[in-house]
């Protein structure tokens, strides 16, 4: 009986310790993030420059104190709402500084267990968005980050995130895929093998306009480096042509660029573009009233 009591006491102590660590990490991250939450003065003013310089110095201090590395270690094992404040601060630092991004990577920020924990579909949407932003930034910065992103198993989780209920998660997942195809065709075979392209192409008709914009960006990069994915991307032609009439300028531009990339590396899809009316729509886009106004 005494042994059982000791075991129960040890288990209770561990639970209490883990709870205290989670609370401390959450509160510390909120405090450290405060300077980034204050609105900046109007751009181009002396006050704005001074505020940006102060933020830069603060960020350098956080870097020198290895705050990014400490956060990576602290969040390993956290789940759910406990991830919110740490993920937000990590995302902010990784997005603002390539040195912080490097520290994140060197501290194990792309270790498989950590990434799967951050990108677990059941996490709060804000955690998923911040985590996607951080990984996407690493993909955008350099193709040297592609192998660790692949080892982290990102390709295994993006399919579920592409159909997430939250539009911000869907949009940032599309953006991540675009950056994973930005520098080379390293991920082409991986995303094709996991059936990611069907879910990505479906996002061209998403109700959320930001998701549609980033879906076009990702599809364009999936066709940029080679024609390896052209067979799978064939079904993207009709929705891309429809998006040439989208309400948002950037979405129309991304759709036009994606269609261009689908005939960049071979003529395999030329017939599909012609049958979908891409040529006529592209001419209309280039010569219509909006194009004249922009010129």
Short mmCIF file of N, CA and C in Angstrom, two decimals, residues 70-245:
data_model
loop_
_atom_site.label_atom_id
_atom_site.label_comp_id
_atom_site.label_asym_id
_atom_site.label_seq_id
_atom_site.Cartn_x
_atom_site.Cartn_y
_atom_site.Cartn_z
N UNK A 70 15.40 28.40 -26.40
CA UNK A 70 14.69 28.10 -25.16
C UNK A 70 13.23 27.78 -25.39
N UNK A 71 12.59 28.52 -26.30
CA UNK A 71 11.19 28.26 -26.62
C UNK A 71 11.01 26.89 -27.26
N UNK A 72 11.92 26.55 -28.18
CA UNK A 72 11.84 25.24 -28.83
C UNK A 72 11.91 24.12 -27.80
N UNK A 73 12.81 24.26 -26.85
CA UNK A 73 12.94 23.24 -25.80
C UNK A 73 11.70 23.22 -24.90
N UNK A 74 11.17 24.41 -24.59
CA UNK A 74 10.06 24.50 -23.65
C UNK A 74 8.75 23.96 -24.22
N UNK A 75 8.53 24.14 -25.52
CA UNK A 75 7.24 23.74 -26.08
C UNK A 75 7.20 22.25 -26.43
N UNK A 76 8.34 21.59 -26.41
CA UNK A 76 8.35 20.15 -26.70
C UNK A 76 7.53 19.43 -25.63
N UNK A 77 6.41 18.89 -26.04
CA UNK A 77 5.53 18.21 -25.10
C UNK A 77 4.29 18.99 -24.76
N UNK A 78 4.25 20.31 -25.06
CA UNK A 78 3.04 21.09 -24.83
C UNK A 78 1.99 20.73 -25.88
N UNK A 79 0.74 20.91 -25.53
CA UNK A 79 -0.34 20.60 -26.45
C UNK A 79 -1.44 21.65 -26.35
N UNK A 80 -2.22 21.75 -27.39
CA UNK A 80 -3.42 22.57 -27.37
C UNK A 80 -3.16 24.04 -27.09
N UNK A 81 -3.99 24.61 -26.20
CA UNK A 81 -3.92 26.04 -25.92
C UNK A 81 -2.59 26.47 -25.33
N UNK A 82 -1.88 25.54 -24.66
CA UNK A 82 -0.58 25.88 -24.07
C UNK A 82 0.44 26.27 -25.14
N UNK A 83 0.20 25.87 -26.39
CA UNK A 83 1.12 26.19 -27.47
C UNK A 83 0.90 27.59 -28.04
N UNK A 84 -0.22 28.22 -27.71
CA UNK A 84 -0.60 29.46 -28.38
C UNK A 84 0.42 30.57 -28.30
N UNK A 85 0.76 31.00 -27.09
CA UNK A 85 1.68 32.13 -26.92
C UNK A 85 3.10 31.78 -27.40
N UNK A 86 3.66 30.61 -27.04
CA UNK A 86 5.00 30.28 -27.55
C UNK A 86 5.06 30.19 -29.07
N UNK A 87 4.05 29.59 -29.70
CA UNK A 87 4.05 29.48 -31.16
C UNK A 87 3.95 30.85 -31.81
N UNK A 88 3.19 31.75 -31.21
CA UNK A 88 3.04 33.11 -31.75
C UNK A 88 4.38 33.85 -31.70
N UNK A 89 5.09 33.75 -30.58
CA UNK A 89 6.37 34.44 -30.45
C UNK A 89 7.41 33.82 -31.39
N UNK A 90 7.45 32.50 -31.46
CA UNK A 90 8.39 31.85 -32.38
C UNK A 90 8.14 32.28 -33.82
N UNK A 91 6.88 32.30 -34.21
CA UNK A 91 6.54 32.71 -35.57
C UNK A 91 7.00 34.13 -35.84
N UNK A 92 6.75 35.03 -34.90
CA UNK A 92 7.15 36.42 -35.06
C UNK A 92 8.65 36.55 -35.25
N UNK A 93 9.42 35.85 -34.44
CA UNK A 93 10.88 35.96 -34.50
C UNK A 93 11.44 35.32 -35.78
N UNK A 94 10.92 34.17 -36.14
CA UNK A 94 11.40 33.49 -37.36
C UNK A 94 11.09 34.32 -38.60
N UNK A 95 9.93 34.96 -38.62
CA UNK A 95 9.54 35.77 -39.77
C UNK A 95 10.36 37.05 -39.87
N UNK A 96 10.77 37.59 -38.75
CA UNK A 96 11.45 38.88 -38.75
C UNK A 96 12.96 38.77 -38.94
N UNK A 97 13.55 37.60 -38.71
CA UNK A 97 15.01 37.51 -38.70
C UNK A 97 15.49 36.16 -39.21
N UNK A 98 16.37 36.20 -40.21
CA UNK A 98 16.95 34.95 -40.71
C UNK A 98 17.86 34.32 -39.66
N UNK A 99 18.43 35.14 -38.76
CA UNK A 99 19.27 34.59 -37.68
C UNK A 99 18.41 33.83 -36.68
N UNK A 100 17.23 34.36 -36.38
CA UNK A 100 16.31 33.64 -35.50
C UNK A 100 15.83 32.35 -36.17
N UNK A 101 15.61 32.41 -37.48
CA UNK A 101 15.23 31.21 -38.21
C UNK A 101 16.32 30.15 -38.11
N UNK A 102 17.57 30.59 -38.20
CA UNK A 102 18.69 29.65 -38.08
C UNK A 102 18.75 29.05 -36.68
N UNK A 103 18.53 29.89 -35.66
CA UNK A 103 18.55 29.39 -34.29
C UNK A 103 17.41 28.39 -34.06
N UNK A 104 16.25 28.67 -34.64
CA UNK A 104 15.11 27.76 -34.56
C UNK A 104 15.48 26.39 -35.15
N UNK A 105 16.11 26.41 -36.31
CA UNK A 105 16.50 25.17 -36.97
C UNK A 105 17.56 24.42 -36.16
N UNK A 106 18.57 25.14 -35.70
CA UNK A 106 19.67 24.51 -34.95
C UNK A 106 19.21 23.96 -33.60
N UNK A 107 18.15 24.55 -33.04
CA UNK A 107 17.65 24.10 -31.75
C UNK A 107 16.73 22.89 -31.86
N UNK A 108 16.48 22.44 -33.09
CA UNK A 108 15.61 21.28 -33.28
C UNK A 108 14.17 21.65 -33.60
N UNK A 109 13.96 22.88 -34.10
CA UNK A 109 12.61 23.31 -34.41
C UNK A 109 11.92 22.50 -35.50
N UNK A 110 12.72 21.78 -36.30
CA UNK A 110 12.14 20.92 -37.35
C UNK A 110 12.27 19.44 -37.00
N UNK A 111 12.50 19.12 -35.74
CA UNK A 111 12.48 17.72 -35.34
C UNK A 111 11.07 17.16 -35.57
N UNK A 112 11.00 15.93 -36.01
CA UNK A 112 9.71 15.37 -36.43
C UNK A 112 8.66 15.43 -35.33
N UNK A 113 9.02 15.04 -34.12
CA UNK A 113 8.04 15.03 -33.04
C UNK A 113 7.50 16.41 -32.73
N UNK A 114 8.37 17.40 -32.75
CA UNK A 114 7.95 18.77 -32.46
C UNK A 114 7.03 19.30 -33.56
N UNK A 115 7.41 19.08 -34.82
CA UNK A 115 6.60 19.59 -35.93
C UNK A 115 5.23 18.91 -35.96
N UNK A 116 5.21 17.62 -35.73
CA UNK A 116 3.91 16.93 -35.72
C UNK A 116 3.03 17.44 -34.59
N UNK A 117 3.66 17.79 -33.46
CA UNK A 117 2.89 18.35 -32.36
C UNK A 117 2.33 19.72 -32.69
N UNK A 118 3.14 20.55 -33.34
CA UNK A 118 2.70 21.90 -33.70
C UNK A 118 1.64 21.89 -34.80
N UNK A 119 1.76 20.94 -35.72
CA UNK A 119 0.85 20.90 -36.87
C UNK A 119 -0.26 19.86 -36.72
N UNK A 120 -0.48 19.39 -35.50
CA UNK A 120 -1.57 18.45 -35.27
C UNK A 120 -2.90 19.13 -35.59
N UNK A 121 -3.71 18.55 -36.47
CA UNK A 121 -4.94 19.23 -36.92
C UNK A 121 -5.89 19.63 -35.80
N UNK A 122 -5.82 18.95 -34.66
CA UNK A 122 -6.73 19.28 -33.56
C UNK A 122 -6.27 20.49 -32.75
N UNK A 123 -5.10 21.03 -33.04
CA UNK A 123 -4.63 22.22 -32.35
C UNK A 123 -5.53 23.42 -32.67
N UNK A 124 -5.55 24.43 -31.79
CA UNK A 124 -6.28 25.66 -32.13
C UNK A 124 -5.78 26.24 -33.45
N UNK A 125 -6.67 26.87 -34.18
CA UNK A 125 -6.31 27.41 -35.50
C UNK A 125 -5.15 28.39 -35.42
N UNK A 126 -5.12 29.21 -34.37
CA UNK A 126 -4.04 30.20 -34.25
C UNK A 126 -2.68 29.52 -34.12
N UNK A 127 -2.62 28.40 -33.40
CA UNK A 127 -1.36 27.66 -33.27
C UNK A 127 -0.94 27.11 -34.62
N UNK A 128 -1.89 26.56 -35.36
CA UNK A 128 -1.58 26.00 -36.67
C UNK A 128 -1.08 27.09 -37.63
N UNK A 129 -1.74 28.24 -37.63
CA UNK A 129 -1.33 29.32 -38.53
C UNK A 129 0.08 29.78 -38.20
N UNK A 130 0.38 30.01 -36.91
CA UNK A 130 1.72 30.46 -36.53
C UNK A 130 2.77 29.41 -36.86
N UNK A 131 2.47 28.15 -36.64
CA UNK A 131 3.43 27.09 -36.94
C UNK A 131 3.66 26.96 -38.43
N UNK A 132 2.59 27.06 -39.22
CA UNK A 132 2.72 27.02 -40.68
C UNK A 132 3.54 28.19 -41.20
N UNK A 133 3.34 29.36 -40.60
CA UNK A 133 4.12 30.53 -41.01
C UNK A 133 5.62 30.31 -40.76
N UNK A 134 5.96 29.72 -39.62
CA UNK A 134 7.37 29.50 -39.30
C UNK A 134 8.01 28.51 -40.27
N UNK A 135 7.35 27.39 -40.50
CA UNK A 135 7.91 26.38 -41.41
C UNK A 135 7.96 26.93 -42.84
N UNK A 136 6.93 27.67 -43.23
CA UNK A 136 6.89 28.26 -44.57
C UNK A 136 8.03 29.24 -44.77
N UNK A 137 8.33 30.01 -43.74
CA UNK A 137 9.43 30.96 -43.84
C UNK A 137 10.76 30.25 -44.04
N UNK A 138 10.96 29.15 -43.35
CA UNK A 138 12.19 28.37 -43.54
C UNK A 138 12.28 27.84 -44.97
N UNK A 139 11.15 27.37 -45.49
CA UNK A 139 11.13 26.89 -46.88
C UNK A 139 11.41 28.02 -47.85
N UNK A 140 10.88 29.20 -47.57
CA UNK A 140 11.08 30.35 -48.45
C UNK A 140 12.53 30.83 -48.44
N UNK A 141 13.18 30.76 -47.29
CA UNK A 141 14.52 31.31 -47.15
C UNK A 141 15.57 30.55 -47.96
N UNK A 142 15.48 29.22 -47.99
CA UNK A 142 16.55 28.47 -48.66
C UNK A 142 16.13 27.03 -48.93
N UNK A 143 16.56 26.52 -50.07
CA UNK A 143 16.30 25.10 -50.36
C UNK A 143 17.15 24.19 -49.48
N UNK A 144 18.14 24.74 -48.78
CA UNK A 144 18.90 23.93 -47.83
C UNK A 144 18.01 23.44 -46.68
N UNK A 145 16.89 24.12 -46.49
CA UNK A 145 15.97 23.72 -45.43
C UNK A 145 15.01 22.63 -45.88
N UNK A 146 15.00 22.31 -47.17
CA UNK A 146 14.06 21.32 -47.67
C UNK A 146 14.25 19.93 -47.04
N UNK A 147 15.49 19.40 -46.97
CA UNK A 147 15.64 18.07 -46.36
C UNK A 147 15.13 17.98 -44.93
N UNK A 148 15.46 18.93 -44.04
CA UNK A 148 14.89 18.80 -42.69
C UNK A 148 13.38 18.95 -42.66
N UNK A 149 12.82 19.75 -43.56
CA UNK A 149 11.35 19.86 -43.64
C UNK A 149 10.77 18.52 -44.07
N UNK A 150 11.42 17.86 -45.01
CA UNK A 150 10.96 16.55 -45.45
C UNK A 150 11.07 15.53 -44.32
N UNK A 151 12.18 15.54 -43.61
CA UNK A 151 12.37 14.59 -42.50
C UNK A 151 11.38 14.83 -41.37
N UNK A 152 10.90 16.07 -41.25
CA UNK A 152 9.92 16.38 -40.20
C UNK A 152 8.53 15.81 -40.51
N UNK A 153 8.35 15.28 -41.71
CA UNK A 153 7.08 14.68 -42.07
C UNK A 153 5.99 15.66 -42.44
N UNK A 154 6.39 16.86 -42.89
CA UNK A 154 5.40 17.89 -43.24
C UNK A 154 4.46 17.41 -44.34
N UNK A 155 5.00 16.68 -45.30
CA UNK A 155 4.15 16.19 -46.41
C UNK A 155 3.05 15.26 -45.92
N UNK A 156 3.25 14.65 -44.76
CA UNK A 156 2.26 13.71 -44.24
C UNK A 156 1.08 14.41 -43.58
N UNK A 157 1.23 15.67 -43.21
CA UNK A 157 0.15 16.35 -42.47
C UNK A 157 -0.57 17.41 -43.30
N UNK A 158 0.03 17.86 -44.41
CA UNK A 158 -0.58 18.99 -45.13
C UNK A 158 -1.93 18.64 -45.75
N UNK A 159 -2.14 17.38 -46.12
CA UNK A 159 -3.41 17.02 -46.74
C UNK A 159 -4.59 17.33 -45.83
N UNK A 160 -4.47 16.98 -44.56
CA UNK A 160 -5.55 17.24 -43.62
C UNK A 160 -5.71 18.73 -43.36
N UNK A 161 -4.61 19.46 -43.39
CA UNK A 161 -4.68 20.90 -43.13
C UNK A 161 -5.30 21.65 -44.31
N UNK A 162 -5.16 21.10 -45.51
CA UNK A 162 -5.76 21.74 -46.69
C UNK A 162 -7.29 21.71 -46.64
N UNK A 163 -7.86 20.82 -45.84
CA UNK A 163 -9.31 20.74 -45.73
C UNK A 163 -9.78 21.16 -44.33
N UNK A 164 -8.93 21.87 -43.60
CA UNK A 164 -9.27 22.33 -42.26
C UNK A 164 -10.46 23.30 -42.31
N UNK A 165 -11.23 23.35 -41.23
CA UNK A 165 -12.40 24.23 -41.19
C UNK A 165 -12.02 25.70 -41.22
N UNK A 166 -10.84 26.04 -40.70
CA UNK A 166 -10.44 27.44 -40.61
C UNK A 166 -9.78 27.90 -41.91
N UNK A 167 -10.27 28.98 -42.52
CA UNK A 167 -9.69 29.43 -43.79
C UNK A 167 -8.24 29.89 -43.67
N UNK A 168 -7.87 30.44 -42.51
CA UNK A 168 -6.48 30.86 -42.31
C UNK A 168 -5.52 29.68 -42.37
N UNK A 169 -5.94 28.55 -41.82
CA UNK A 169 -5.11 27.34 -41.87
C UNK A 169 -4.99 26.85 -43.31
N UNK A 170 -6.10 26.83 -44.03
CA UNK A 170 -6.07 26.39 -45.43
C UNK A 170 -5.16 27.29 -46.26
N UNK A 171 -5.29 28.60 -46.06
CA UNK A 171 -4.48 29.56 -46.84
C UNK A 171 -3.00 29.38 -46.56
N UNK A 172 -2.64 29.28 -45.29
CA UNK A 172 -1.22 29.17 -44.94
C UNK A 172 -0.63 27.82 -45.33
N UNK A 173 -1.46 26.80 -45.40
CA UNK A 173 -0.98 25.50 -45.89
C UNK A 173 -0.66 25.59 -47.38
N UNK A 174 -1.52 26.26 -48.14
CA UNK A 174 -1.23 26.48 -49.56
C UNK A 174 0.05 27.28 -49.73
N UNK A 175 0.23 28.30 -48.92
CA UNK A 175 1.44 29.12 -49.01
C UNK A 175 2.68 28.29 -48.68
N UNK A 176 2.58 27.44 -47.66
CA UNK A 176 3.69 26.55 -47.32
C UNK A 176 4.05 25.67 -48.51
N UNK A 177 3.06 25.07 -49.15
CA UNK A 177 3.34 24.20 -50.30
C UNK A 177 3.99 24.99 -51.43
N UNK A 178 3.56 26.22 -51.62
CA UNK A 178 4.19 27.06 -52.65
C UNK A 178 5.65 27.29 -52.35
N UNK A 179 5.98 27.55 -51.09
CA UNK A 179 7.38 27.77 -50.73
C UNK A 179 8.19 26.48 -50.73
N UNK A 180 7.54 25.35 -50.50
CA UNK A 180 8.23 24.06 -50.59
C UNK A 180 8.58 23.72 -52.04
N UNK A 181 7.93 24.39 -52.98
CA UNK A 181 8.23 24.19 -54.41
C UNK A 181 8.88 25.43 -55.02
N UNK A 182 9.31 26.34 -54.20
CA UNK A 182 9.82 27.62 -54.68
C UNK A 182 11.19 27.52 -55.35
N UNK A 183 12.12 26.80 -54.72
CA UNK A 183 13.51 26.81 -55.16
C UNK A 183 13.87 25.66 -56.10
N UNK A 184 13.14 24.56 -56.00
CA UNK A 184 13.47 23.39 -56.82
C UNK A 184 12.29 22.42 -56.80
N UNK A 185 12.43 21.34 -57.55
CA UNK A 185 11.41 20.30 -57.56
C UNK A 185 11.64 19.23 -56.53
N UNK A 186 12.36 19.55 -55.46
CA UNK A 186 12.71 18.56 -54.43
C UNK A 186 11.48 17.82 -53.90
N UNK A 187 10.38 18.54 -53.70
CA UNK A 187 9.20 17.92 -53.08
C UNK A 187 8.20 17.38 -54.10
N UNK A 188 8.47 17.53 -55.39
CA UNK A 188 7.47 17.15 -56.39
C UNK A 188 7.00 15.70 -56.21
N UNK A 189 7.93 14.77 -56.18
CA UNK A 189 7.55 13.37 -56.07
C UNK A 189 6.84 13.09 -54.75
N UNK A 190 7.31 13.72 -53.69
CA UNK A 190 6.72 13.48 -52.37
C UNK A 190 5.26 13.92 -52.30
N UNK A 191 4.97 15.12 -52.81
CA UNK A 191 3.58 15.59 -52.71
C UNK A 191 2.67 14.84 -53.68
N UNK A 192 3.22 14.39 -54.80
CA UNK A 192 2.42 13.59 -55.73
C UNK A 192 2.10 12.23 -55.13
N UNK A 193 3.07 11.63 -54.49
CA UNK A 193 2.89 10.30 -53.91
C UNK A 193 1.86 10.30 -52.78
N UNK A 194 1.75 11.42 -52.09
CA UNK A 194 0.82 11.49 -50.95
C UNK A 194 -0.54 12.07 -51.32
N UNK A 195 -0.78 12.28 -52.61
CA UNK A 195 -2.08 12.76 -53.05
C UNK A 195 -2.40 14.18 -52.65
N UNK A 196 -1.36 14.98 -52.40
CA UNK A 196 -1.57 16.36 -51.95
C UNK A 196 -2.15 17.23 -53.05
N UNK A 197 -1.80 16.96 -54.31
CA UNK A 197 -2.18 17.87 -55.39
C UNK A 197 -3.69 17.96 -55.58
N UNK A 198 -4.41 16.85 -55.40
CA UNK A 198 -5.86 16.90 -55.56
C UNK A 198 -6.48 17.87 -54.55
N UNK A 199 -6.01 17.79 -53.31
CA UNK A 199 -6.54 18.69 -52.28
C UNK A 199 -6.13 20.13 -52.55
N UNK A 200 -4.91 20.32 -53.04
CA UNK A 200 -4.44 21.67 -53.35
C UNK A 200 -5.25 22.28 -54.49
N UNK A 201 -5.47 21.52 -55.55
CA UNK A 201 -6.23 22.03 -56.70
C UNK A 201 -7.66 22.39 -56.29
N UNK A 202 -8.23 21.60 -55.39
CA UNK A 202 -9.59 21.90 -54.91
C UNK A 202 -9.67 23.26 -54.22
N UNK A 203 -8.56 23.71 -53.67
CA UNK A 203 -8.55 24.99 -52.97
C UNK A 203 -8.65 26.18 -53.94
N UNK A 204 -8.49 25.93 -55.24
CA UNK A 204 -8.70 27.00 -56.23
C UNK A 204 -10.15 27.47 -56.22
N UNK A 205 -11.04 26.64 -55.72
CA UNK A 205 -12.45 27.00 -55.67
C UNK A 205 -12.92 27.18 -54.23
N UNK A 206 -11.98 27.50 -53.36
CA UNK A 206 -12.29 27.73 -51.96
C UNK A 206 -13.15 28.99 -51.81
N UNK A 207 -13.97 29.02 -50.78
CA UNK A 207 -14.78 30.21 -50.53
C UNK A 207 -13.93 31.38 -50.02
N UNK A 208 -12.76 31.08 -49.51
CA UNK A 208 -11.87 32.10 -48.96
C UNK A 208 -10.92 32.60 -50.05
N UNK A 209 -10.91 33.90 -50.29
CA UNK A 209 -10.13 34.44 -51.40
C UNK A 209 -8.62 34.36 -51.15
N UNK A 210 -8.18 34.45 -49.90
CA UNK A 210 -6.75 34.32 -49.61
C UNK A 210 -6.28 32.90 -49.91
N UNK A 211 -7.11 31.93 -49.58
CA UNK A 211 -6.77 30.53 -49.90
C UNK A 211 -6.66 30.34 -51.40
N UNK A 212 -7.59 30.92 -52.16
CA UNK A 212 -7.52 30.80 -53.63
C UNK A 212 -6.23 31.42 -54.16
N UNK A 213 -5.87 32.55 -53.62
CA UNK A 213 -4.64 33.23 -54.06
C UNK A 213 -3.41 32.36 -53.85
N UNK A 214 -3.29 31.79 -52.65
CA UNK A 214 -2.11 30.97 -52.36
C UNK A 214 -2.16 29.61 -53.05
N UNK A 215 -3.35 29.11 -53.33
CA UNK A 215 -3.45 27.86 -54.08
C UNK A 215 -2.87 28.05 -55.49
N UNK A 216 -3.19 29.18 -56.12
CA UNK A 216 -2.62 29.48 -57.45
C UNK A 216 -1.10 29.59 -57.37
N UNK A 217 -0.61 30.24 -56.33
CA UNK A 217 0.84 30.38 -56.13
C UNK A 217 1.50 29.02 -56.02
N UNK A 218 0.90 28.12 -55.23
CA UNK A 218 1.50 26.80 -55.03
C UNK A 218 1.46 25.97 -56.31
N UNK A 219 0.34 26.01 -57.03
CA UNK A 219 0.23 25.25 -58.27
C UNK A 219 1.23 25.77 -59.30
N UNK A 220 1.38 27.09 -59.35
CA UNK A 220 2.36 27.66 -60.27
C UNK A 220 3.77 27.16 -60.00
N UNK A 221 4.15 27.12 -58.73
CA UNK A 221 5.49 26.63 -58.40
C UNK A 221 5.62 25.13 -58.61
N UNK A 222 4.51 24.40 -58.48
CA UNK A 222 4.54 22.96 -58.73
C UNK A 222 4.76 22.64 -60.20
N UNK A 223 4.55 23.63 -61.07
CA UNK A 223 4.79 23.41 -62.50
C UNK A 223 5.99 24.16 -63.04
N UNK A 224 6.72 24.83 -62.16
CA UNK A 224 7.77 25.73 -62.63
C UNK A 224 9.07 25.03 -63.01
N UNK A 225 9.52 24.08 -62.20
CA UNK A 225 10.88 23.55 -62.34
C UNK A 225 10.99 22.41 -63.36
N UNK A 226 9.90 21.71 -63.60
CA UNK A 226 9.90 20.63 -64.60
C UNK A 226 8.45 20.28 -64.91
N UNK A 227 8.28 19.38 -65.87
CA UNK A 227 6.92 18.94 -66.21
C UNK A 227 6.54 17.66 -65.48
N UNK A 228 7.28 17.30 -64.44
CA UNK A 228 7.05 16.03 -63.74
C UNK A 228 5.62 15.91 -63.21
N UNK A 229 5.02 17.02 -62.79
CA UNK A 229 3.68 16.98 -62.20
C UNK A 229 2.59 17.39 -63.19
N UNK A 230 2.94 17.61 -64.43
CA UNK A 230 1.93 18.04 -65.40
C UNK A 230 0.74 17.06 -65.48
N UNK A 231 0.96 15.75 -65.48
CA UNK A 231 -0.21 14.85 -65.55
C UNK A 231 -1.19 15.07 -64.40
N UNK A 232 -0.67 15.27 -63.19
CA UNK A 232 -1.54 15.50 -62.04
C UNK A 232 -2.14 16.90 -62.06
N UNK A 233 -1.42 17.86 -62.66
CA UNK A 233 -1.88 19.25 -62.68
C UNK A 233 -2.84 19.55 -63.83
N UNK A 234 -3.06 18.57 -64.70
CA UNK A 234 -3.95 18.78 -65.85
C UNK A 234 -5.33 19.27 -65.39
N UNK A 235 -5.84 18.69 -64.31
CA UNK A 235 -7.19 19.06 -63.86
C UNK A 235 -7.23 20.46 -63.23
N UNK A 236 -6.05 21.07 -63.02
CA UNK A 236 -6.02 22.42 -62.47
C UNK A 236 -6.30 23.49 -63.52
N UNK A 237 -6.22 23.11 -64.80
CA UNK A 237 -6.36 24.12 -65.86
C UNK A 237 -7.71 24.82 -65.83
N UNK A 238 -8.85 24.12 -65.82
CA UNK A 238 -10.14 24.82 -65.82
C UNK A 238 -10.34 25.76 -64.62
N UNK A 239 -10.06 25.32 -63.37
CA UNK A 239 -10.23 26.28 -62.27
C UNK A 239 -9.28 27.46 -62.35
N UNK A 240 -8.06 27.25 -62.85
CA UNK A 240 -7.14 28.37 -63.00
C UNK A 240 -7.67 29.38 -64.02
N UNK A 241 -8.25 28.88 -65.10
CA UNK A 241 -8.82 29.78 -66.11
C UNK A 241 -9.97 30.58 -65.50
N UNK A 242 -10.80 29.92 -64.70
CA UNK A 242 -11.90 30.64 -64.05
C UNK A 242 -11.37 31.72 -63.11
N UNK A 243 -10.24 31.45 -62.48
CA UNK A 243 -9.68 32.42 -61.53
C UNK A 243 -9.05 33.63 -62.23
N UNK A 244 -8.93 33.60 -63.54
CA UNK A 244 -8.50 34.79 -64.27
C UNK A 244 -9.55 35.90 -64.14
N UNK A 245 -10.73 35.54 -63.68
CA UNK A 245 -11.78 36.52 -63.44
C UNK A 245 -12.05 36.74 -61.96
#
